[in-house]
Tab-separated table of C-alpha atoms and ligand atoms in Angstrom:
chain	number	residue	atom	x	y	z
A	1	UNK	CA	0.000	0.000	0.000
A	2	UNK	CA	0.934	3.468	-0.950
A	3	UNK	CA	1.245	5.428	2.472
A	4	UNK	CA	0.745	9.232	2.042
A	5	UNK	CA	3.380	10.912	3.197
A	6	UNK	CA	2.783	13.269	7.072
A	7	UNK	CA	4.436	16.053	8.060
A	8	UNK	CA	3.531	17.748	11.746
A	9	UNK	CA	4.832	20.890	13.531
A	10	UNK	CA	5.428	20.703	16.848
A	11	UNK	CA	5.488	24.125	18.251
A	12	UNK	CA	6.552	23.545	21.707
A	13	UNK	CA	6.122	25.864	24.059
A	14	UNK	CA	7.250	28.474	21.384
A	15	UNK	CA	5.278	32.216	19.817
A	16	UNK	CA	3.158	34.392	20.516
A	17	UNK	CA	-0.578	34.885	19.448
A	18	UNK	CA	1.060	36.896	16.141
A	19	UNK	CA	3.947	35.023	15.458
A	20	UNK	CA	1.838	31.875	15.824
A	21	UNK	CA	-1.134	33.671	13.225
A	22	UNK	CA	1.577	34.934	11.084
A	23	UNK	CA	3.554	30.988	10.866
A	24	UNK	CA	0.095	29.494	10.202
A	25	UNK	CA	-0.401	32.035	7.582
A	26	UNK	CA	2.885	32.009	5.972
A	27	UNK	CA	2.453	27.789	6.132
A	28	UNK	CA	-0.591	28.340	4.180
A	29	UNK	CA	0.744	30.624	1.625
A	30	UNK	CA	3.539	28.771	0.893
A	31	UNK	CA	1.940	24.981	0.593
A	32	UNK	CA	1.075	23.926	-3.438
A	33	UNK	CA	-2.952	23.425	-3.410
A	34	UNK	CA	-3.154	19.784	-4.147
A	35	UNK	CA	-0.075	18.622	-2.030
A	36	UNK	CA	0.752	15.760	-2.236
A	37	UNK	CA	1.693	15.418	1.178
A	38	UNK	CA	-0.588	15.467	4.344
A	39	UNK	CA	1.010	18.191	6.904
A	40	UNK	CA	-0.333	19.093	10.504
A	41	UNK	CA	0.411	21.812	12.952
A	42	UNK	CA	0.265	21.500	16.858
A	43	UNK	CA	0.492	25.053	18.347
A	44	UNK	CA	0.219	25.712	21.659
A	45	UNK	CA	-3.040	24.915	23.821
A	46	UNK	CA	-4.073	28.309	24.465
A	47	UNK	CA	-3.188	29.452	20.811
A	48	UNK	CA	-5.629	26.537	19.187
A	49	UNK	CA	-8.912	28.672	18.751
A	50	UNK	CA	-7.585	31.174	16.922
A	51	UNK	CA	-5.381	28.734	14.922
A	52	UNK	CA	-8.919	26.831	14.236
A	53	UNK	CA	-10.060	29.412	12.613
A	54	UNK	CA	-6.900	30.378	10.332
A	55	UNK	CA	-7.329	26.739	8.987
A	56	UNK	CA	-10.951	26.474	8.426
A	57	UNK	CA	-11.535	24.915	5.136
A	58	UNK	CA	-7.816	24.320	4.764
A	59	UNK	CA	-6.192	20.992	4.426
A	60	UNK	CA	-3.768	21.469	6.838
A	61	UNK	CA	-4.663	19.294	9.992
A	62	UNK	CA	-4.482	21.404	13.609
A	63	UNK	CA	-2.818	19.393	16.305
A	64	UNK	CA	-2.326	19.461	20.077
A	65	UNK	CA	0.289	18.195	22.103
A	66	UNK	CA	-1.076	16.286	24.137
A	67	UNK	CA	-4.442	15.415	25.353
A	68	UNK	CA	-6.194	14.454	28.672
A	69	UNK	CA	-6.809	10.821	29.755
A	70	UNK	CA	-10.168	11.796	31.022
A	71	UNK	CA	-12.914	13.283	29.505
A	72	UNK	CA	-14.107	16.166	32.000
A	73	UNK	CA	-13.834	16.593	35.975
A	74	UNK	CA	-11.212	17.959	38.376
A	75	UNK	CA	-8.193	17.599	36.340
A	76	UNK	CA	-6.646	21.024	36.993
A	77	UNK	CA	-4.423	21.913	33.575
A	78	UNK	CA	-5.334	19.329	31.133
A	79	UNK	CA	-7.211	19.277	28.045
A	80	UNK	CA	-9.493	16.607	27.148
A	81	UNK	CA	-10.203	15.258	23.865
A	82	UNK	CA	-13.978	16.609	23.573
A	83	UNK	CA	-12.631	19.894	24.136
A	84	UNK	CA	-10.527	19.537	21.227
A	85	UNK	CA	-12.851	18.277	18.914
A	86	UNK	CA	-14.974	21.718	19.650
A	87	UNK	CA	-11.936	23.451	17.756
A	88	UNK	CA	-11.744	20.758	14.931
A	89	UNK	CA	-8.571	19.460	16.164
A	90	UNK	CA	-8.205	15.806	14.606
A	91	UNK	CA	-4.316	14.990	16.099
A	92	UNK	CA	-3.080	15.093	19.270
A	93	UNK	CA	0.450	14.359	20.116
A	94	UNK	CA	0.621	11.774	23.083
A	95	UNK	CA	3.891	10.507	24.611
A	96	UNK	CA	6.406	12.810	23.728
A	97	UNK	CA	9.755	12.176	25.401
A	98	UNK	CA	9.551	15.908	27.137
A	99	UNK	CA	6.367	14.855	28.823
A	100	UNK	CA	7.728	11.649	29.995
A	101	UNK	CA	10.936	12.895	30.878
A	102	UNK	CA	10.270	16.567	32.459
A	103	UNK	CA	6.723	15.751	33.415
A	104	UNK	CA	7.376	11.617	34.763
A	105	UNK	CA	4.332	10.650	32.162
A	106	UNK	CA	4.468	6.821	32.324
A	107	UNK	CA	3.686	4.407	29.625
A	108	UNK	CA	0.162	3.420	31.753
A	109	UNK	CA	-0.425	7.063	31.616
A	110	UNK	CA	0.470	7.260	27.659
A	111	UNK	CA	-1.550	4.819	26.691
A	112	UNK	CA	-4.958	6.105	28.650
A	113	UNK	CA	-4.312	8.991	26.820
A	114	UNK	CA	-3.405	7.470	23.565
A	115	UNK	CA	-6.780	5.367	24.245
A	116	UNK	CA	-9.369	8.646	24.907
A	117	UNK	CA	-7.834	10.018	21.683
A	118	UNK	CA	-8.737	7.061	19.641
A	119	UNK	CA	-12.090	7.685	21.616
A	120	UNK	CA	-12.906	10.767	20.738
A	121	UNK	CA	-11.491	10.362	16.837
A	122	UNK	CA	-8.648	12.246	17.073
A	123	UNK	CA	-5.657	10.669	15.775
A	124	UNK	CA	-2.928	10.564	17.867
A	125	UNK	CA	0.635	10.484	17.071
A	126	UNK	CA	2.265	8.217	19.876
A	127	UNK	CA	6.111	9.198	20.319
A	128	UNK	CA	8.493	6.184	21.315
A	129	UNK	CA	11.874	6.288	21.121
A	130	UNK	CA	15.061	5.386	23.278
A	131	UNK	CA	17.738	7.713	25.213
A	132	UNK	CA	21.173	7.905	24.472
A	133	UNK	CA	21.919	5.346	27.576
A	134	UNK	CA	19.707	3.053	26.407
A	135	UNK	CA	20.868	2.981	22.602
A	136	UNK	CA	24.530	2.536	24.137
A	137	UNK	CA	23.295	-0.370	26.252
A	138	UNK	CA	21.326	-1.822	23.253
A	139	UNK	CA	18.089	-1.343	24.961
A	140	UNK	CA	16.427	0.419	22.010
A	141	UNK	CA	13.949	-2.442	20.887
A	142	UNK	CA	13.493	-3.296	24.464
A	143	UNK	CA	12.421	0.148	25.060
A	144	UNK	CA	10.143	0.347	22.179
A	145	UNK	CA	8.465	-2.809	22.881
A	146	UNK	CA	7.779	-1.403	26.578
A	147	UNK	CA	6.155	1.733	24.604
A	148	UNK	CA	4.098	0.519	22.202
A	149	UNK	CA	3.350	-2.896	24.210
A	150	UNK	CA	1.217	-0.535	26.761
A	151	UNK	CA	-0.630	0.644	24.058
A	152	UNK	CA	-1.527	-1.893	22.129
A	153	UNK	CA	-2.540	-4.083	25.427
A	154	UNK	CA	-5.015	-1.208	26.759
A	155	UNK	CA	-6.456	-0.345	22.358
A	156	UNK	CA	-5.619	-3.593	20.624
A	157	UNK	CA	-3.325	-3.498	17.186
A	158	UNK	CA	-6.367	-2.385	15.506
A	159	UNK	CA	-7.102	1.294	16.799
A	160	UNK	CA	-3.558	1.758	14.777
A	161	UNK	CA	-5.426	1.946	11.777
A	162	UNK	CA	-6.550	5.583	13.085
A	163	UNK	CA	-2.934	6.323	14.291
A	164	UNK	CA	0.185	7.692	13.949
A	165	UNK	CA	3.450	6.377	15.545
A	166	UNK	CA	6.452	9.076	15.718
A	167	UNK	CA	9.971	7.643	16.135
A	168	UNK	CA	12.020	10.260	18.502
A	169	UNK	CA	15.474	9.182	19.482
A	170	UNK	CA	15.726	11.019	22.635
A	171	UNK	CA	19.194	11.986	21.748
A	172	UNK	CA	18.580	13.323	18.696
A	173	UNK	CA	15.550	15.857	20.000
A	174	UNK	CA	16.737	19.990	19.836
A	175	UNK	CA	19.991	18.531	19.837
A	176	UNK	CA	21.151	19.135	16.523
A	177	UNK	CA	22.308	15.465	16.252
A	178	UNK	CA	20.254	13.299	13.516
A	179	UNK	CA	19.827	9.826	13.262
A	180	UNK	CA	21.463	8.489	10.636
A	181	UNK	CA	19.254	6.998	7.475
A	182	UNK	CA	20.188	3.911	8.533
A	183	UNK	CA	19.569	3.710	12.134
A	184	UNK	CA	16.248	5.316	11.384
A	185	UNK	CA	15.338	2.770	9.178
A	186	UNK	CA	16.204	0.459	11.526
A	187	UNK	CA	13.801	0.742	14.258
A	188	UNK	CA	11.138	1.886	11.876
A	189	UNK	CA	11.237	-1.231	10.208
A	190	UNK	CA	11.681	-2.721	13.493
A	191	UNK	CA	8.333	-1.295	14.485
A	192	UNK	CA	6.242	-2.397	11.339
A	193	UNK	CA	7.432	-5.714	11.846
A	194	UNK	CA	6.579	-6.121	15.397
A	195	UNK	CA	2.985	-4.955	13.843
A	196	UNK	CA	3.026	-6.906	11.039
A	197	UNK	CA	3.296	-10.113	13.565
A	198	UNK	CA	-0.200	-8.559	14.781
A	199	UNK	CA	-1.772	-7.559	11.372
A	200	UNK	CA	-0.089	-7.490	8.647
A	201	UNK	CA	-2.748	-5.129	7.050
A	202	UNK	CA	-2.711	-2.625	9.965
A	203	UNK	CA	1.143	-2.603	9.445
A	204	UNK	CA	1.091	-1.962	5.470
A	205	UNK	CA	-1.244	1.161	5.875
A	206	UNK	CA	0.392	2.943	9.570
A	207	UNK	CA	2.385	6.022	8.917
A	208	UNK	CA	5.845	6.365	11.044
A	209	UNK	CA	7.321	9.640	11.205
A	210	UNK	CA	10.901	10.538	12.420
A	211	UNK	CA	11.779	13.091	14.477
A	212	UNK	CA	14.531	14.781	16.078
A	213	UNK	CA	16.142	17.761	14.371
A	214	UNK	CA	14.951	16.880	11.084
A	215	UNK	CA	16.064	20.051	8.802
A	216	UNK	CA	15.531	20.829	5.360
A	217	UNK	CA	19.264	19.464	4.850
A	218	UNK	CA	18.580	16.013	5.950
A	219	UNK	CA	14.667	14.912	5.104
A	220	UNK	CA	15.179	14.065	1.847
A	221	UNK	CA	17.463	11.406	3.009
A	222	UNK	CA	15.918	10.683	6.002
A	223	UNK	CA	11.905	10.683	4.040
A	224	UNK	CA	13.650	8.991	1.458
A	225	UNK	CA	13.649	5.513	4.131
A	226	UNK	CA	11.393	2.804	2.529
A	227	UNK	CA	9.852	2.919	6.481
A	228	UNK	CA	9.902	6.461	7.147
A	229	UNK	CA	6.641	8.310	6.271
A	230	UNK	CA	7.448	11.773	7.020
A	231	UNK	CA	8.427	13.360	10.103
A	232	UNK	CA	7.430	15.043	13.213
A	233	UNK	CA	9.091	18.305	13.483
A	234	UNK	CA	10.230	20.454	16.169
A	235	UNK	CA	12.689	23.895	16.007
A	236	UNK	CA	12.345	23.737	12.260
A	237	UNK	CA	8.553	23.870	12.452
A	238	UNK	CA	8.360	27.493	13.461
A	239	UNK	CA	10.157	28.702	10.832
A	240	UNK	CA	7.126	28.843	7.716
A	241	UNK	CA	10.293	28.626	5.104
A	242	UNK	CA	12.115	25.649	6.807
A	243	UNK	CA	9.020	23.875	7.259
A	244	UNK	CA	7.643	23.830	4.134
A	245	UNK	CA	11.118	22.991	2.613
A	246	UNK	CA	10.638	19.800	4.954
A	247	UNK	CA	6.752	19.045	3.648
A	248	UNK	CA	8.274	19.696	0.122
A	249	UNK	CA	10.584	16.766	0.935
A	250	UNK	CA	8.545	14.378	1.959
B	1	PGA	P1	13.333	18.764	17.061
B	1	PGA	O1	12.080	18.185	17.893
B	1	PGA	O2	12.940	18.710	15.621
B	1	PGA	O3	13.508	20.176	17.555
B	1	PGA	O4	14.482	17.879	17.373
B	1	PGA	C1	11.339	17.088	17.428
B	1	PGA	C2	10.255	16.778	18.437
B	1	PGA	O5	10.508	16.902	19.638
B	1	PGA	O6	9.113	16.403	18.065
């Protein structure tokens, strides 16, 4: 199966309410009508409404970064997935290596949230991916098994088919320092097969994306994997000319 290539901003805790209109903007201007290419943005929380309405009728897909594991109640700073939906977000990033490692988010915790975004119909895009100890101590598919093995034991192999997994080497995140090609395509292929075992249909049709300091410079290469489906994309995402180089790649 032909997988459309997916490319996703994520923001961070980065802009302004202008800077943030003026990126989406720019993002917009700059994107061929009938790309071929799917791309999503994931600003932040508090900058989503007004995002919403920049990309109404677009085909650019809004995203958040993360989503409650709850639907409503006294859960003092998170988001929940209904909420999104209000604002026609349809991703929402869950498991991203700076919530688990800055904000202790465990792989129990992930996966709740990975399940009430599957839900709700949001897709999320669950981030896995090893440190730099752990690749030294050739713990990476141990790691990733741990990861994904949460989720797919709480949502079964089949709520993939309305999923995204993002590959994140935590070494390579804001650091500058890429995976190469080949390690990439390493432990994405890794991770099809371990799905394939599952369902080998579910496998054929998921979309993997890379990320950690993807740049224009390196996603041809790294896009160019016959596992890699685009990528998820941090500094480079908030600059509109950077960006779109890296959607143009994919
Ligand atoms: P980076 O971040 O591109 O700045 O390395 C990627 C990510 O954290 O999703």
């Amino acid at each position: 199966m032909a997988r459309r290539p997916l490319v996703v901003g994520n923001w961070k805790m980065n802009g302004t309410r202008a800077s943030s209109q003026k990126l989406v903007a720019d993002i917009l201007a700059g994107l061929p009508g009938n790309s071929p290419v799917e791309v999503g943005v994931c600003p932040p929380a508090v900058f989503i409404p007004e995002i919403a309405q920049s990309l109404a009728g677009k085909s650019v897909r809004l995203g958040a970064q993360n989503v409650a594991d709850q639907d409503e109640g006294a859960y003092t700073g998170e988001v929940s997935a209904p909420m999104l939906r209000e604002f026609n977000v349809s991703l929402a990033i869950v498991g991203h290596s700076e919530r688990r490692a800055l904000y202790g988010e465990t792989d129990a915790l992930v996966a709740s949230r990975y399940a009430k975004a599957i839900g709700h119909g949001l897709t999320p895009i669950l981030c896995v991916g090893e440190t730099l100890e752990e690749r030294e101590s050739d713990a990476t598919f141990a790691v990733i098994d741990k990861q994904l093995g949460a989720v797919l034991d709480l949502s079964g192999v089949e709520s993939l088919k309305q999923a995204v997994i993002a590959y994140e080497p935590v070494w390579a995140i804001g650091t500058g320092r890429t995976a190469s090609t080949e390690q990439a395509q390493e432990v994405h292929g890794y991770i099809r097969g371990k799905i394939a075992a599952l369902n080998a249909e579910v496998a054929d049709g998921l979309q993997i994306l890379y990320g950690g300091s993807v740049k224009p410079d390196n996603a041809v290469a790294l896009f160019g994997q016959p596992d890699v489906d685009g990528g998820l994309i941090g500094g480079a995402s908030l600059d509109a000319k950077s960006f779109l180089a890296i959607c143009l790649s994919a």
